[in-house]
Amino acid sequence: CGCADLEWQLMSGNGRIVSWSTFERDYYAGQFPMPWTNLLVELEEGPWFLSEPHRLAAQDIEFGMPVRLVFLQCEDSSGPFALPVFAPSGEEQEQLR
């Protein structure tokens, strides 16, 4: 919207899967293990979030499935970062390497 008057809001991390896709062609020259799945999650508070599944096989994903945000501790050439991904609801939020 171009507005500079933004603020942070605490969210639950709970949501449901509204869409997903699985890539079977290696578009990124081996940078991702194939097949590669991404999720579109609608958070309880309303916003939609594009991310990856965690501990959830592509064949087990269902429309409307409840999921919960978890963070994976990662590092790349720019340094360490926490990657937000979604696991099946009910899993404890954890820091994984």
mmCIF file of N, CA and C in Angstrom:
data_model
loop_
_atom_site.group_PDB
_atom_site.id
_atom_site.type_symbol
_atom_site.label_atom_id
_atom_site.label_comp_id
_atom_site.label_asym_id
_atom_site.label_seq_id
_atom_site.Cartn_x
_atom_site.Cartn_y
_atom_site.Cartn_z
ATOM 1 N N CYS A 1 0.814 -1.181 0.000
ATOM 2 C CA CYS A 1 0.000 0.000 0.000
ATOM 3 C C CYS A 1 0.866 1.257 0.000
ATOM 4 N N GLY A 2 2.187 1.133 0.248
ATOM 5 C CA GLY A 2 3.074 2.288 0.270
ATOM 6 C C GLY A 2 3.086 3.026 1.591
ATOM 7 N N CYS A 3 2.311 2.566 2.565
ATOM 8 C CA CYS A 3 2.229 3.241 3.860
ATOM 9 C C CYS A 3 3.483 2.958 4.679
ATOM 10 N N ALA A 4 4.042 3.963 5.322
ATOM 11 C CA ALA A 4 5.209 3.783 6.177
ATOM 12 C C ALA A 4 4.821 3.645 7.638
ATOM 13 N N ASP A 5 3.550 3.786 7.954
ATOM 14 C CA ASP A 5 3.067 3.713 9.327
ATOM 15 C C ASP A 5 2.669 2.262 9.640
ATOM 16 N N LEU A 6 3.674 1.395 9.877
ATOM 17 C CA LEU A 6 3.443 -0.022 10.120
ATOM 18 C C LEU A 6 3.797 -0.359 11.561
ATOM 19 N N GLU A 7 3.237 -1.442 12.076
ATOM 20 C CA GLU A 7 3.572 -1.877 13.428
ATOM 21 C C GLU A 7 3.559 -3.397 13.490
ATOM 22 N N TRP A 8 4.340 -3.962 14.421
ATOM 23 C CA TRP A 8 4.397 -5.395 14.643
ATOM 24 C C TRP A 8 3.208 -5.820 15.485
ATOM 25 N N GLN A 9 2.667 -7.013 15.201
ATOM 26 C CA GLN A 9 1.592 -7.575 16.013
ATOM 27 C C GLN A 9 1.927 -9.028 16.327
ATOM 28 N N LEU A 10 1.753 -9.427 17.569
ATOM 29 C CA LEU A 10 1.978 -10.791 17.994
ATOM 30 C C LEU A 10 0.887 -11.689 17.417
ATOM 31 N N MET A 11 1.288 -12.827 16.851
ATOM 32 C CA MET A 11 0.325 -13.778 16.290
ATOM 33 C C MET A 11 0.551 -15.142 16.913
ATOM 34 N N SER A 12 -0.441 -15.999 16.832
ATOM 35 C CA SER A 12 -0.415 -17.299 17.501
ATOM 36 C C SER A 12 0.517 -18.311 16.838
ATOM 37 N N GLY A 13 0.717 -18.198 15.531
ATOM 38 C CA GLY A 13 1.473 -19.211 14.806
ATOM 39 C C GLY A 13 0.619 -20.380 14.351
ATOM 40 N N ASN A 14 -0.677 -20.331 14.661
ATOM 41 C CA ASN A 14 -1.599 -21.388 14.237
ATOM 42 C C ASN A 14 -2.266 -20.998 12.924
ATOM 43 N N GLY A 15 -2.503 -21.993 12.083
ATOM 44 C CA GLY A 15 -3.168 -21.721 10.813
ATOM 45 C C GLY A 15 -3.696 -22.997 10.191
ATOM 46 N N ARG A 16 -4.123 -22.850 8.939
ATOM 47 C CA ARG A 16 -4.618 -24.003 8.189
ATOM 48 C C ARG A 16 -4.126 -23.895 6.751
ATOM 49 N N ILE A 17 -3.904 -25.022 6.128
ATOM 50 C CA ILE A 17 -3.412 -25.056 4.751
ATOM 51 C C ILE A 17 -4.554 -24.713 3.804
ATOM 52 N N VAL A 18 -4.321 -23.711 2.949
ATOM 53 C CA VAL A 18 -5.327 -23.341 1.958
ATOM 54 C C VAL A 18 -4.912 -23.745 0.544
ATOM 55 N N SER A 19 -3.606 -24.017 0.356
ATOM 56 C CA SER A 19 -3.127 -24.491 -0.942
ATOM 57 C C SER A 19 -1.704 -25.009 -0.784
ATOM 58 N N TRP A 20 -1.251 -25.784 -1.756
ATOM 59 C CA TRP A 20 0.131 -26.264 -1.769
ATOM 60 C C TRP A 20 0.488 -26.695 -3.183
ATOM 61 N N SER A 21 1.778 -26.781 -3.437
ATOM 62 C CA SER A 21 2.252 -27.288 -4.727
ATOM 63 C C SER A 21 3.546 -28.052 -4.494
ATOM 64 N N THR A 22 3.753 -29.063 -5.319
ATOM 65 C CA THR A 22 4.965 -29.868 -5.237
ATOM 66 C C THR A 22 5.678 -29.787 -6.583
ATOM 67 N N PHE A 23 6.930 -29.348 -6.533
ATOM 68 C CA PHE A 23 7.755 -29.244 -7.737
ATOM 69 C C PHE A 23 8.526 -30.539 -7.919
ATOM 70 N N GLU A 24 8.420 -31.122 -9.086
ATOM 71 C CA GLU A 24 9.140 -32.357 -9.382
ATOM 72 C C GLU A 24 10.250 -32.128 -10.399
ATOM 73 N N ARG A 25 10.287 -30.960 -10.990
ATOM 74 C CA ARG A 25 11.357 -30.597 -11.920
ATOM 75 C C ARG A 25 12.357 -29.729 -11.179
ATOM 76 N N ASP A 26 13.639 -29.969 -11.397
ATOM 77 C CA ASP A 26 14.694 -29.249 -10.697
ATOM 78 C C ASP A 26 14.986 -27.918 -11.396
ATOM 79 N N TYR A 27 14.235 -26.877 -11.017
ATOM 80 C CA TYR A 27 14.395 -25.557 -11.606
ATOM 81 C C TYR A 27 15.609 -24.814 -11.059
ATOM 82 N N TYR A 28 16.162 -25.273 -9.940
ATOM 83 C CA TYR A 28 17.209 -24.526 -9.247
ATOM 84 C C TYR A 28 18.547 -25.252 -9.215
ATOM 85 N N ALA A 29 18.815 -26.073 -10.179
ATOM 86 C CA ALA A 29 20.114 -26.735 -10.362
ATOM 87 C C ALA A 29 20.644 -27.372 -9.081
ATOM 88 N N GLY A 30 19.820 -28.188 -8.445
ATOM 89 C CA GLY A 30 20.262 -28.948 -7.289
ATOM 90 C C GLY A 30 20.296 -28.205 -5.968
ATOM 91 N N GLN A 31 19.768 -26.987 -5.899
ATOM 92 C CA GLN A 31 19.796 -26.223 -4.647
ATOM 93 C C GLN A 31 18.781 -26.738 -3.630
ATOM 94 N N PHE A 32 17.745 -27.434 -4.085
ATOM 95 C CA PHE A 32 16.722 -27.963 -3.193
ATOM 96 C C PHE A 32 16.561 -29.453 -3.460
ATOM 97 N N PRO A 33 16.356 -30.246 -2.392
ATOM 98 C CA PRO A 33 16.081 -31.668 -2.629
ATOM 99 C C PRO A 33 14.728 -31.824 -3.322
ATOM 100 N N MET A 34 14.681 -32.696 -4.296
ATOM 101 C CA MET A 34 13.456 -32.907 -5.047
ATOM 102 C C MET A 34 12.747 -34.149 -4.528
ATOM 103 N N PRO A 35 11.421 -34.236 -4.586
ATOM 104 C CA PRO A 35 10.523 -33.137 -4.927
ATOM 105 C C PRO A 35 10.503 -32.093 -3.816
ATOM 106 N N TRP A 36 10.089 -30.876 -4.151
ATOM 107 C CA TRP A 36 10.104 -29.736 -3.250
ATOM 108 C C TRP A 36 8.682 -29.199 -3.141
ATOM 109 N N THR A 37 8.153 -29.120 -1.909
ATOM 110 C CA THR A 37 6.768 -28.713 -1.678
ATOM 111 C C THR A 37 6.726 -27.382 -0.952
ATOM 112 N N ASN A 38 5.778 -26.531 -1.331
ATOM 113 C CA ASN A 38 5.541 -25.298 -0.568
ATOM 114 C C ASN A 38 4.065 -25.236 -0.188
ATOM 115 N N LEU A 39 3.799 -24.454 0.862
ATOM 116 C CA LEU A 39 2.445 -24.339 1.414
ATOM 117 C C LEU A 39 1.974 -22.898 1.403
ATOM 118 N N LEU A 40 0.684 -22.714 1.259
ATOM 119 C CA LEU A 40 0.049 -21.432 1.517
ATOM 120 C C LEU A 40 -0.837 -21.653 2.736
ATOM 121 N N VAL A 41 -0.507 -20.943 3.833
ATOM 122 C CA VAL A 41 -1.184 -21.127 5.110
ATOM 123 C C VAL A 41 -1.945 -19.858 5.464
ATOM 124 N N GLU A 42 -3.207 -20.006 5.841
ATOM 125 C CA GLU A 42 -3.975 -18.885 6.370
ATOM 126 C C GLU A 42 -3.832 -18.920 7.886
ATOM 127 N N LEU A 43 -3.216 -17.888 8.455
ATOM 128 C CA LEU A 43 -3.045 -17.804 9.897
ATOM 129 C C LEU A 43 -4.377 -17.521 10.581
ATOM 130 N N GLU A 44 -4.515 -17.928 11.834
ATOM 131 C CA GLU A 44 -5.759 -17.686 12.592
ATOM 132 C C GLU A 44 -6.173 -16.220 12.559
ATOM 133 N N GLU A 45 -5.175 -15.335 12.556
ATOM 134 C CA GLU A 45 -5.452 -13.897 12.609
ATOM 135 C C GLU A 45 -5.814 -13.304 11.246
ATOM 136 N N GLY A 46 -5.732 -14.114 10.164
ATOM 137 C CA GLY A 46 -6.168 -13.643 8.857
ATOM 138 C C GLY A 46 -5.129 -13.596 7.757
ATOM 139 N N PRO A 47 -3.893 -13.121 8.017
ATOM 140 C CA PRO A 47 -2.914 -13.064 6.928
ATOM 141 C C PRO A 47 -2.586 -14.447 6.371
ATOM 142 N N TRP A 48 -2.166 -14.473 5.123
ATOM 143 C CA TRP A 48 -1.724 -15.706 4.472
ATOM 144 C C TRP A 48 -0.211 -15.701 4.416
ATOM 145 N N PHE A 49 0.401 -16.869 4.552
ATOM 146 C CA PHE A 49 1.849 -17.004 4.672
ATOM 147 C C PHE A 49 2.308 -18.130 3.756
ATOM 148 N N LEU A 50 3.293 -17.853 2.901
ATOM 149 C CA LEU A 50 3.863 -18.849 2.000
ATOM 150 C C LEU A 50 5.127 -19.408 2.631
ATOM 151 N N SER A 51 5.208 -20.727 2.767
ATOM 152 C CA SER A 51 6.341 -21.336 3.443
ATOM 153 C C SER A 51 6.489 -22.789 3.004
ATOM 154 N N GLU A 52 7.260 -23.545 3.761
ATOM 155 C CA GLU A 52 7.500 -24.956 3.480
ATOM 156 C C GLU A 52 6.931 -25.814 4.598
ATOM 157 N N PRO A 53 6.581 -27.076 4.287
ATOM 158 C CA PRO A 53 6.149 -27.985 5.343
ATOM 159 C C PRO A 53 7.357 -28.509 6.116
ATOM 160 N N HIS A 54 7.136 -28.856 7.379
ATOM 161 C CA HIS A 54 8.169 -29.471 8.207
ATOM 162 C C HIS A 54 7.556 -30.700 8.862
ATOM 163 N N ARG A 55 8.226 -31.844 8.719
ATOM 164 C CA ARG A 55 7.715 -33.112 9.241
ATOM 165 C C ARG A 55 6.328 -33.433 8.693
ATOM 166 N N LEU A 56 6.145 -33.125 7.418
ATOM 167 C CA LEU A 56 4.863 -33.341 6.758
ATOM 168 C C LEU A 56 5.139 -33.702 5.301
ATOM 169 N N ALA A 57 4.872 -34.951 4.939
ATOM 170 C CA ALA A 57 5.100 -35.420 3.576
ATOM 171 C C ALA A 57 4.033 -34.865 2.641
ATOM 172 N N ALA A 58 4.421 -34.596 1.396
ATOM 173 C CA ALA A 58 3.510 -34.005 0.415
ATOM 174 C C ALA A 58 2.229 -34.829 0.278
ATOM 175 N N GLN A 59 2.338 -36.148 0.307
ATOM 176 C CA GLN A 59 1.149 -36.996 0.123
ATOM 177 C C GLN A 59 0.213 -36.957 1.328
ATOM 178 N N ASP A 60 0.662 -36.409 2.460
ATOM 179 C CA ASP A 60 -0.178 -36.330 3.662
ATOM 180 C C ASP A 60 -0.854 -34.974 3.830
ATOM 181 N N ILE A 61 -0.547 -34.008 2.972
ATOM 182 C CA ILE A 61 -1.124 -32.670 3.071
ATOM 183 C C ILE A 61 -2.579 -32.700 2.611
ATOM 184 N N GLU A 62 -3.430 -32.018 3.375
ATOM 185 C CA GLU A 62 -4.853 -31.935 3.031
ATOM 186 C C GLU A 62 -5.332 -30.498 3.137
ATOM 187 N N PHE A 63 -6.302 -30.133 2.286
ATOM 188 C CA PHE A 63 -6.910 -28.814 2.352
ATOM 189 C C PHE A 63 -7.552 -28.622 3.723
ATOM 190 N N GLY A 64 -7.259 -27.483 4.369
ATOM 191 C CA GLY A 64 -7.831 -27.179 5.668
ATOM 192 C C GLY A 64 -7.082 -27.781 6.838
ATOM 193 N N MET A 65 -6.015 -28.542 6.579
ATOM 194 C CA MET A 65 -5.255 -29.194 7.645
ATOM 195 C C MET A 65 -4.680 -28.153 8.610
ATOM 196 N N PRO A 66 -4.860 -28.345 9.921
ATOM 197 C CA PRO A 66 -4.291 -27.401 10.884
ATOM 198 C C PRO A 66 -2.773 -27.568 10.985
ATOM 199 N N VAL A 67 -2.065 -26.458 11.018
ATOM 200 C CA VAL A 67 -0.607 -26.453 11.124
ATOM 201 C C VAL A 67 -0.176 -25.406 12.143
ATOM 202 N N ARG A 68 1.088 -25.514 12.567
ATOM 203 C CA ARG A 68 1.646 -24.588 13.554
ATOM 204 C C ARG A 68 3.025 -24.159 13.091
ATOM 205 N N LEU A 69 3.336 -22.901 13.289
ATOM 206 C CA LEU A 69 4.630 -22.332 12.928
ATOM 207 C C LEU A 69 5.731 -22.877 13.829
ATOM 208 N N VAL A 70 6.847 -23.294 13.236
ATOM 209 C CA VAL A 70 8.067 -23.635 13.956
ATOM 210 C C VAL A 70 9.224 -22.939 13.237
ATOM 211 N N PHE A 71 10.326 -22.767 13.918
ATOM 212 C CA PHE A 71 11.492 -22.111 13.322
ATOM 213 C C PHE A 71 12.648 -23.091 13.244
ATOM 214 N N LEU A 72 13.268 -23.161 12.069
ATOM 215 C CA LEU A 72 14.477 -23.948 11.887
ATOM 216 C C LEU A 72 15.668 -22.997 11.960
ATOM 217 N N GLN A 73 16.656 -23.348 12.739
ATOM 218 C CA GLN A 73 17.872 -22.536 12.815
ATOM 219 C C GLN A 73 18.747 -22.904 11.629
ATOM 220 N N CYS A 74 19.047 -21.921 10.780
ATOM 221 C CA CYS A 74 19.786 -22.135 9.537
ATOM 222 C C CYS A 74 20.938 -21.145 9.457
ATOM 223 N N GLU A 75 21.782 -21.370 8.468
ATOM 224 C CA GLU A 75 22.861 -20.429 8.207
ATOM 225 C C GLU A 75 23.205 -20.493 6.724
ATOM 226 N N ASP A 76 23.465 -19.324 6.146
ATOM 227 C CA ASP A 76 23.928 -19.249 4.764
ATOM 228 C C ASP A 76 25.096 -18.281 4.705
ATOM 229 N N SER A 77 25.456 -17.855 3.520
ATOM 230 C CA SER A 77 26.622 -16.975 3.364
ATOM 231 C C SER A 77 26.439 -15.619 4.045
ATOM 232 N N SER A 78 25.212 -15.247 4.372
ATOM 233 C CA SER A 78 24.950 -13.983 5.078
ATOM 234 C C SER A 78 24.929 -14.150 6.594
ATOM 235 N N GLY A 79 24.976 -15.388 7.073
ATOM 236 C CA GLY A 79 24.987 -15.641 8.502
ATOM 237 C C GLY A 79 23.794 -16.450 8.967
ATOM 238 N N PRO A 80 23.641 -16.602 10.288
ATOM 239 C CA PRO A 80 22.539 -17.406 10.825
ATOM 240 C C PRO A 80 21.196 -16.685 10.718
ATOM 241 N N PHE A 81 20.130 -17.495 10.606
ATOM 242 C CA PHE A 81 18.779 -16.953 10.566
ATOM 243 C C PHE A 81 17.804 -18.042 11.003
ATOM 244 N N ALA A 82 16.596 -17.652 11.397
ATOM 245 C CA ALA A 82 15.529 -18.584 11.758
ATOM 246 C C ALA A 82 14.546 -18.655 10.598
ATOM 247 N N LEU A 83 14.367 -19.845 10.039
ATOM 248 C CA LEU A 83 13.480 -20.054 8.900
ATOM 249 C C LEU A 83 12.097 -20.471 9.389
ATOM 250 N N PRO A 84 11.049 -19.681 9.100
ATOM 251 C CA PRO A 84 9.698 -20.062 9.524
ATOM 252 C C PRO A 84 9.106 -21.110 8.582
ATOM 253 N N VAL A 85 8.695 -22.244 9.158
ATOM 254 C CA VAL A 85 8.074 -23.337 8.404
ATOM 255 C C VAL A 85 6.852 -23.812 9.194
ATOM 256 N N PHE A 86 6.041 -24.674 8.602
ATOM 257 C CA PHE A 86 4.824 -25.126 9.267
ATOM 258 C C PHE A 86 4.812 -26.642 9.419
ATOM 259 N N ALA A 87 4.529 -27.085 10.649
ATOM 260 C CA ALA A 87 4.440 -28.499 10.996
ATOM 261 C C ALA A 87 2.984 -28.830 11.318
ATOM 262 N N PRO A 88 2.642 -30.122 11.297
ATOM 263 C CA PRO A 88 1.288 -30.489 11.694
ATOM 264 C C PRO A 88 0.976 -29.944 13.082
ATOM 265 N N SER A 89 -0.220 -29.475 13.276
ATOM 266 C CA SER A 89 -0.636 -28.939 14.570
ATOM 267 C C SER A 89 -0.464 -30.009 15.627
ATOM 268 N N GLY A 90 -0.094 -29.570 16.826
ATOM 269 C CA GLY A 90 0.096 -30.501 17.912
ATOM 270 C C GLY A 90 1.565 -30.751 18.201
ATOM 271 N N GLU A 91 2.452 -30.496 17.217
ATOM 272 C CA GLU A 91 3.878 -30.638 17.481
ATOM 273 C C GLU A 91 4.338 -29.466 18.325
ATOM 274 N N GLU A 92 5.234 -29.710 19.249
ATOM 275 C CA GLU A 92 5.778 -28.654 20.080
ATOM 276 C C GLU A 92 6.619 -27.720 19.222
ATOM 277 N N GLN A 93 6.526 -26.425 19.501
ATOM 278 C CA GLN A 93 7.387 -25.468 18.803
ATOM 279 C C GLN A 93 8.792 -25.725 19.299
ATOM 280 N N GLU A 94 9.735 -25.852 18.361
ATOM 281 C CA GLU A 94 11.085 -26.210 18.731
ATOM 282 C C GLU A 94 12.089 -25.496 17.862
ATOM 283 N N GLN A 95 13.304 -25.427 18.349
ATOM 284 C CA GLN A 95 14.405 -24.878 17.582
ATOM 285 C C GLN A 95 15.206 -26.065 17.063
ATOM 286 N N LEU A 96 15.265 -26.252 15.755
ATOM 287 C CA LEU A 96 15.957 -27.386 15.156
ATOM 288 C C LEU A 96 17.133 -26.923 14.330
ATOM 289 N N ARG A 97 18.144 -27.735 14.242
ATOM 290 C CA ARG A 97 19.307 -27.426 13.394
ATOM 291 C C ARG A 97 19.272 -28.287 12.156
#
